[in-house]
Amino acid sequence: MKYLTEYRNPALVKDYLAKIHRAALHPWKIMEVCGGQTHSLVKNGMLGLLPENVVMIHGPGCPVCVTPMSLIDQAVQLSLLPDVILCSFGDMVRVPGNRMSLLQAKARGGDVRILYSPLEAVHIAAANPAKQVVFFAVGFETTAPSNALAILYAKKLGVSNFALLASHVLVPPAMEAILDDPFCSIDGFLGAGHVCAIMGLGEYHPLAAKYRVPIVVAGFEPVDLLRAIYHTVLQLESGQYEVENQYTRAVREEGNKRAKEVMYEVFEVGSQEWRGIGHIPDSGLVIKDTYRAFDASRIFMLANRYANRPSACIAGDILKGYKKPFECPAYGKACIPANPLGAPMVSSEGACAAYYNYR
Amino acid sequence: MKYLTEYRNPALVKDYLAKIHRAALHPWKIMEVCGGQTHSLVKNGMLGLLPENVVMIHGPGCPVCVTPMSLIDQAVQLSLLPDVILCSFGDMVRVPGNRMSLLQAKARGGDVRILYSPLEAVHIAAANPAKQVVFFAVGFETTAPSNALAILYAKKLGVSNFALLASHVLVPPAMEAILDDPFCSIDGFLGAGHVCAIMGLGEYHPLAAKYRVPIVVAGFEPVDLLRAIYHTVLQLESGQYEVENQYTRAVREEGNKRAKEVMYEVFEVGSQEWRGIGHIPDSGLVIKDTYRAFDASRIFMLANRYANRPSACIAGDILKGYKKPFECPAYGKACIPANPLGAPMVSSEGACAAYYNYR
Amino acid sequence: MCLAIPGKLAAITSQLDDVFRIGRVSFEGITKDVNLALVPDARVGDYVLVHVGAAISIINAEEAARTMDALRLMGEDLNLESDADE
Amino acid sequence: MCLAIPGKLAAITSQLDDVFRIGRVSFEGITKDVNLALVPDARVGDYVLVHVGAAISIINAEEAARTMDALRLMGEDLNLESDADE
Amino acid sequence: MQTNNQTSGIIDLQYGGGGEQMNKLLDDVVFHYLRNDILNVRHDGAFLDLEGRLAFSTDSYVVSPLFFKGGNIGDLAVNGTVNDLAMCGAVPRYLSLAFIIEEGFAMQRFVDIVKSIRMAASHAGVQVVTGDTKVVEHGKGDGIYINTSGIGTLHARAAIGIDNIREGDAVLVNASIATHGMAIMSEREGLQFGSDIVSDTAPLNHTVLTLMERFGGGIRFLRDATRGGLASILHEIATAGCFGIDLVEERLPVLSDVRNACELLGLDPVYVANEGVFICVVPDSIREAVLETLRIEDPAAAHIGTITTDHPGKIISASAFGGRHVVHPLVGEQLPRIC
Amino acid sequence: MQTNNQTSGIIDLQYGGGGEQMNKLLDDVVFHYLRNDILNVRHDGAFLDLEGRLAFSTDSYVVSPLFFKGGNIGDLAVNGTVNDLAMCGAVPRYLSLAFIIEEGFAMQRFVDIVKSIRMAASHAGVQVVTGDTKVVEHGKGDGIYINTSGIGTLHARAAIGIDNIREGDAVLVNASIATHGMAIMSEREGLQFGSDIVSDTAPLNHTVLTLMERFGGGIRFLRDATRGGLASILHEIATAGCFGIDLVEERLPVLSDVRNACELLGLDPVYVANEGVFICVVPDSIREAVLETLRIEDPAAAHIGTITTDHPGKIISASAFGGRHVVHPLVGEQLPRIC
Ligand code: SF4
Ligand code: SF4
Ligand SMILES: [Mg+2]
Ligand SMILES: [Mg+2]
Ligand SMILES: [Mg+2]
Ligand SMILES: [Mg+2]
Ligand SMILES: [Mg+2]
Ligand SMILES: [Mg+2]
Ligand SMILES: [Mg+2]
Ligand SMILES: [Mg+2]
Ligand SMILES: [Mg+2]
Ligand SMILES: [Mg+2]
């Protein structure tokens, strides 16, 4: 596919690997924030090809993995109501809640539908006027505009039995939380390409300056990733800490203006719980009062009735980059993709699953 | 079983047959009003054992067969509503409506449940509070008290999502309509045993007197039936026209007082359409205004949207006793139990089905 | 119409009020819980006629015995004992 | 996170209003109807990045060409033609 | 199995995906309980060594309720196919076993069913040698459906065929009828009644083997009466050739509680489903000898009728006092007749 | 069929009751389209004459949608069991056929499916010799489920077994992978996309017969990759013995539109279901000769990997630039990866 396959060219991959090997003189820890990038690095076996002194740290960039367990409990609860159709992205349905996952709720009779798009859920609502359709809207800035769009689309079509159970997370506050941590040892960041395609680079300049870390925006293909790693290493070796765009075909300085308008039409910034990390102020998006009629958590007055299960999971340390999955005592033993203890083992973008599945 | 098996004794059957043969000197036409009696006569092969001059005429005594087609259409319509559970006796579900039968509605997704008892439907309603449960309550005086009981029972239990789609028919007005017909050639009647168990004999004395016909109340077993036929023949041969009770173990002169109270608590007498016969004044029972909350036809404002299909069926002539099933041109050809044109071919108590199945 | 079968009231299983009683009726090997609201006089041991889940009549044992006597008399030479007794 | 794939906008298939346009996007053999509300400037022939049923960005063809030129230059000895063209 | 779902005790869609979870289900339940040398090979199919003519039969089992007095869908599925093979005059040898499980089905019930399958197979002397498991979405199944197909080796002396039937032949039944159907009916929603009626699901192959050994081609026709009851099988006979059947109503063996349950619901025992019941057509000359053999297994075995040319295509049942009625084939399913 | 239901065109519960209606359904559709000398006998089972060692296999088909580009559940059900027999090194001969139909299913679609079964059976050279039909209540099925079981005669030269695999053996695939799964996926609710991807469901027995004739025991292992995709089959190999597999990622044949559909949904083709695709393990010495044979049928046939003792139990896939990753077995069903 155009704009995709050419960035997998083996010769270019080898060439960039060689460049990185030559350029990296000191030990560096680089975090890819985005789970999609983790997935690509691991699936393409690139971690084993980087020089030993360039260590990639897998950040909290999988929206499925950071969705709080209490919200999964709520989705499960909703799906089991007789008149609710609970729609979700495929990755979300296996994530364990306190009682069960959505897949298990489905097995118990919950009407759970796996969709490719939140807009599809609006069509399902239109086709099932006697049901309340709830889309379990998780995501980073990339997905938030599309989820917002679903509400606007439902409103436009006069579909009133549609709502979002929303759990949106924002990248810059998470990066800041990680950087603020006194034990933080990350030297540079790969910027999340598709988040930046929406948001632009504006939020990253102050971060790079304040914490003196290079942030190189990267795409998802092997060449994209290696190019960005190479440029991060170049900055680090030369003591720079710029925001640099190495994904120019998709990312503009200003981002996507219309997408941001749509997002802020429906959502506003609020505090958000990250699974494995905890509450981070101003790190999420909540549905505005104007759209409360489309907010499942208000329509249903959801109670959070389950205490979080105590768990051996060290997801927090993994997501903050202190530990690698294989340093978790449960990894590959009590915790495997068929029986995940923590969210990072569930989604194929989760750091633990990416390690387990491709190493 | 006690009170059942002893009335099947072959020696007694033979004895009564001999008595009837001896007693019947003239040609007589005797109508058994009740479909259950038709069923028993045919299934036990007794019609072939009676003397040629004693001809049994099969009356309109199958509540399934006389339920108007428009009501079946309404039941079908209700069953196809997403939030309705339509409960019915087993015999009713195969009866063709104008568009389809309840069994065909079920195949199209209608929630149709076959029950042994209307009281069971109240339990289903209690177990499905989000659904409206409708019991398709057909029947003669025998069944009306039990159907009425279901409403009282629902009220007692505080079950408000239960209703009847009611179609009740009364025997004496039907007998009177048959006797009023100028072509009527019926000499005597077997009284419907279980109708009389409820109603007693009070309504029959004036009928016997006015039309000068003997009415002998009969049970359902071979010995019961032959005994009643024998006594009818005895009356006919001696020119009597009494109401005579030959089912004394179940029928009392005054009937069942409590059952009548319950029936009239919930229902009142009204005009009723009989399939194949037409409207007969004061021949049915309708739900009283006091119990309108349990009346499906009022809850749902049912429209009768289908014109009755034109049909070759001569059910009216059959039910009035003018013709035998085999005199219908469709009998056994276009009209068979697998594809009934008319209701008497559907229920195993219908005159046509009884003939087809057991002859 | 109106299939009704005689069975013996074996026990009262619940009593909602004076009217609504439920009884277990035995049909020789088969039992069924039956609504007794239409037969307030029915007592354990009585035979009742059961129709669509309700007892609609109490079998008059005396009348039944009288009938059977008449039948026995009529068919003295016949063996009528078999099923007549409990 | 945020799997997004580039495809070519082949046709506008419906237009509810100025904002809500639906377009058919082609992924070389595969097509998908995609919401274009987030990319008001997208024209037929443009490549868009598709994520969860919506186009979230228009591929900057000039920038992509520039990148590819740089890559080609860098790997002059390598065969980079294969998949680079439509 | 150390998975979430084992703990939570239900089977979900993941068990049907062809992945790791499915293998665990197979290892921990199916292969665990049903292991034998042939099944253990775990290839796409089983390798068999068989001699001579074969019989091959299939049936799917969709019974509700799944568990009933006297059995469950598991032994039903084994006995059903074993019996169909036996009715061919074959010695049942190997079964295939295919599950269609609705997601949400309790693991424990699945285990119970597989255990019953093991018991029934061992009782019938057959081996489950190949299988398949699918999991379908909630609301697209009914707990579990089972298909079994079976292979048997034809008995050397067997010569069973509807064409062999002759006028005057005796029609025998091996056991009381309608028992299984009423055992099931007693537990159906909306119809429940209390009873001790126990399904008589059973493998018939041992009995049939004895018949073959003793009477060989003397057994002209065999057929087990399942769905549609005795009447359906009799109709097959009556419509296949130029014969009718005279039935003697009072000889039909029906247990008294089964008969009473039929009275209560207004059902006719000849239309009620059976398991473990078969019809056997033999020359009248060996009738008593065959009956004697059948009565070793079940004293209820009876001579219920005679093949006749008087009314071809028709089954006529005569009552004790000489009343005659035609037994027509069942229309659809027999539904309780209430009013 | 002159019944209400034919006119109204849907199958209701009466068709499953074992009565007259069911016989009409069988006569007018099943026996009408599938008639052959053995099936026509209409006994409880089929009588077969077979020589030598046999293979026996079963599968239920629960695919949704029932009709898709390139086929429907009917040919799938025939080809699936034909292929399982072929993978045993057998010549498929006879099939059983069992339907579980949900009431309300359109008669016309049933007829279409039975016609496809006839076509597929004739294409594969097998006969449907025994069958069963059940109708279940609305909401307890998914239109139609089909079970086929099959019997084949083992090829004289066949010696297929996972134990025969040796270090250094070549792992071949006969055709492009993931095609069938993506053809199905393109029509699933909530995922639909436009494409010309056509399922490649096909009988593999003719190809396998050629392999047996030419290479006999040289074909060490055969297995069709269906549910769970290629990865599942490779895992069976890797977990059965003391071997691992080295896969060459770029050699995996995937049609470009299939690959693009996988990109769109975030799926990995090695986990996507196939039909008409099989793995073949052969000594490296005959690799090219076998490939040449496979390529007569499909030029996409490829040498995708090698059996190794370097990493027993593991499948390691290497990319063109030397990146290596472990291919783990699928957990549950592969769900579209969106974010
Ligand atoms: S391996 Fe499992 S338990 Fe350990 S950190 Fe990862 S998800 Fe948590
Ligand atoms: S045979 Fe059929 S068409 Fe004729 S009167 Fe009876 S029900 Fe009507
Ligand atoms: Mg069979
Ligand atoms: Mg069978
Ligand atoms: Mg059979
Ligand atoms: Mg299988
Ligand atoms: Mg029995
Ligand atoms: Mg198989
Ligand atoms: Mg298979
Ligand atoms: Mg296979
Ligand atoms: Mg069958
Ligand atoms: Mg292919």
PDB file of N, CA and C in Angstrom, chain A residues 21 53 58 61 91 99 113 115 129 133 139 163 165 173 185 188 194-195 290 300 302 309 313 321 323 336:
ATOM      1  N   HIS A  21      23.640   2.379  14.962  1.00  0.00           N
ATOM      2  CA  HIS A  21      24.810   1.743  15.592  1.00  0.00           C
ATOM      3  C   HIS A  21      26.003   2.687  15.581  1.00  0.00           C
ATOM      4  N   ASN A  53      23.243  -0.241  23.692  1.00  0.00           N
ATOM      5  CA  ASN A  53      23.163   0.983  24.498  1.00  0.00           C
ATOM      6  C   ASN A  53      21.950   1.859  24.155  1.00  0.00           C
ATOM      7  N   HIS A  58       8.782   1.078  27.007  1.00  0.00           N
ATOM      8  CA  HIS A  58       7.419   1.065  26.460  1.00  0.00           C
ATOM      9  C   HIS A  58       6.479   1.840  27.366  1.00  0.00           C
ATOM     10  N   GLY A  61       1.028   3.993  26.331  1.00  0.00           N
ATOM     11  CA  GLY A  61       0.267   4.482  25.192  1.00  0.00           C
ATOM     12  C   GLY A  61      -0.706   3.499  24.594  1.00  0.00           C
ATOM     13  N   ASP A  91     -10.303  -4.809  20.881  1.00  0.00           N
ATOM     14  CA  ASP A  91      -9.245  -4.973  21.892  1.00  0.00           C
ATOM     15  C   ASP A  91      -9.782  -4.930  23.318  1.00  0.00           C
ATOM     16  N   ARG A  99     -14.985  -8.250  38.119  1.00  0.00           N
ATOM     17  CA  ARG A  99     -15.767  -9.479  38.138  1.00  0.00           C
ATOM     18  C   ARG A  99     -15.511 -10.302  36.898  1.00  0.00           C
ATOM     19  N   ARG A 113     -21.284  -6.055  21.255  1.00  0.00           N
ATOM     20  CA  ARG A 113     -20.969  -6.107  19.824  1.00  0.00           C
ATOM     21  C   ARG A 113     -19.610  -5.483  19.581  1.00  0.00           C
ATOM     22  N   LEU A 115     -17.162  -3.652  17.214  1.00  0.00           N
ATOM     23  CA  LEU A 115     -17.274  -2.794  16.040  1.00  0.00           C
ATOM     24  C   LEU A 115     -15.910  -2.254  15.624  1.00  0.00           C
ATOM     25  N   PRO A 129     -34.442   0.986  17.896  1.00  0.00           N
ATOM     26  CA  PRO A 129     -34.963   2.113  18.670  1.00  0.00           C
ATOM     27  C   PRO A 129     -35.428   1.735  20.077  1.00  0.00           C
ATOM     28  N   VAL A 133     -28.214   2.015  23.041  1.00  0.00           N
ATOM     29  CA  VAL A 133     -26.918   1.584  22.529  1.00  0.00           C
ATOM     30  C   VAL A 133     -25.822   2.418  23.191  1.00  0.00           C
ATOM     31  N   GLY A 139      -9.795   5.811  24.291  1.00  0.00           N
ATOM     32  CA  GLY A 139      -8.871   6.312  23.290  1.00  0.00           C
ATOM     33  C   GLY A 139      -8.054   7.491  23.767  1.00  0.00           C
ATOM     34  N   ALA A 163     -25.380   6.500  23.268  1.00  0.00           N
ATOM     35  CA  ALA A 163     -24.558   7.198  24.266  1.00  0.00           C
ATOM     36  C   ALA A 163     -23.145   6.632  24.277  1.00  0.00           C
ATOM     37  N   LEU A 165     -19.926   5.529  26.733  1.00  0.00           N
ATOM     38  CA  LEU A 165     -19.292   5.326  28.033  1.00  0.00           C
ATOM     39  C   LEU A 165     -17.833   5.690  27.783  1.00  0.00           C
ATOM     40  N   PRO A 173      -0.058  15.130  29.469  1.00  0.00           N
ATOM     41  CA  PRO A 173      -0.028  15.034  30.942  1.00  0.00           C
ATOM     42  C   PRO A 173       0.611  13.743  31.436  1.00  0.00           C
ATOM     43  N   SER A 185      14.200   7.906  34.356  1.00  0.00           N
ATOM     44  CA  SER A 185      15.532   7.842  33.750  1.00  0.00           C
ATOM     45  C   SER A 185      15.459   7.919  32.230  1.00  0.00           C
ATOM     46  N   GLY A 188      14.863  10.392  26.142  1.00  0.00           N
ATOM     47  CA  GLY A 188      14.180  10.992  24.997  1.00  0.00           C
ATOM     48  C   GLY A 188      12.891  10.264  24.701  1.00  0.00           C
ATOM     49  N   HIS A 194       0.081   9.517  15.509  1.00  0.00           N
ATOM     50  CA  HIS A 194      -1.306   9.814  15.170  1.00  0.00           C
ATOM     51  C   HIS A 194      -1.976  10.730  16.185  1.00  0.00           C
ATOM     52  N   VAL A 195      -1.455  10.740  17.410  1.00  0.00           N
ATOM     53  CA  VAL A 195      -1.917  11.739  18.372  1.00  0.00           C
ATOM     54  C   VAL A 195      -1.528  13.127  17.850  1.00  0.00           C
ATOM     55  N   THR A 290     -23.518  20.019  27.940  1.00  0.00           N
ATOM     56  CA  THR A 290     -24.398  20.162  26.779  1.00  0.00           C
ATOM     57  C   THR A 290     -24.773  18.821  26.173  1.00  0.00           C
ATOM     58  N   PHE A 300     -27.200   6.395  33.136  1.00  0.00           N
ATOM     59  CA  PHE A 300     -27.421   5.197  33.946  1.00  0.00           C
ATOM     60  C   PHE A 300     -27.039   5.348  35.412  1.00  0.00           C
ATOM     61  N   LEU A 302     -24.265   5.245  37.021  1.00  0.00           N
ATOM     62  CA  LEU A 302     -23.534   4.014  37.313  1.00  0.00           C
ATOM     63  C   LEU A 302     -22.832   4.087  38.656  1.00  0.00           C
ATOM     64  N   ARG A 309      -9.579  -5.496  42.617  1.00  0.00           N
ATOM     65  CA  ARG A 309      -8.944  -6.720  43.110  1.00  0.00           C
ATOM     66  C   ARG A 309      -7.491  -6.435  43.443  1.00  0.00           C
ATOM     67  N   CYS A 313       0.157  -7.534  39.779  1.00  0.00           N
ATOM     68  CA  CYS A 313       0.548  -6.851  38.548  1.00  0.00           C
ATOM     69  C   CYS A 313       1.372  -5.594  38.829  1.00  0.00           C
ATOM     70  N   GLY A 321       7.972   2.831  32.824  1.00  0.00           N
ATOM     71  CA  GLY A 321       9.282   2.568  32.262  1.00  0.00           C
ATOM     72  C   GLY A 321      10.319   2.130  33.275  1.00  0.00           C
ATOM     73  N   LYS A 323      10.337  -0.803  34.806  1.00  0.00           N
ATOM     74  CA  LYS A 323      10.613  -2.230  34.688  1.00  0.00           C
ATOM     75  C   LYS A 323      10.209  -2.720  33.317  1.00  0.00           C
ATOM     76  N   ILE A 336      -0.558 -14.636  31.463  1.00  0.00           N
ATOM     77  CA  ILE A 336      -0.340 -14.890  30.031  1.00  0.00           C
ATOM     78  C   ILE A 336      -1.538 -14.309  29.277  1.00  0.00           C
TER      79      ILE A 336
END
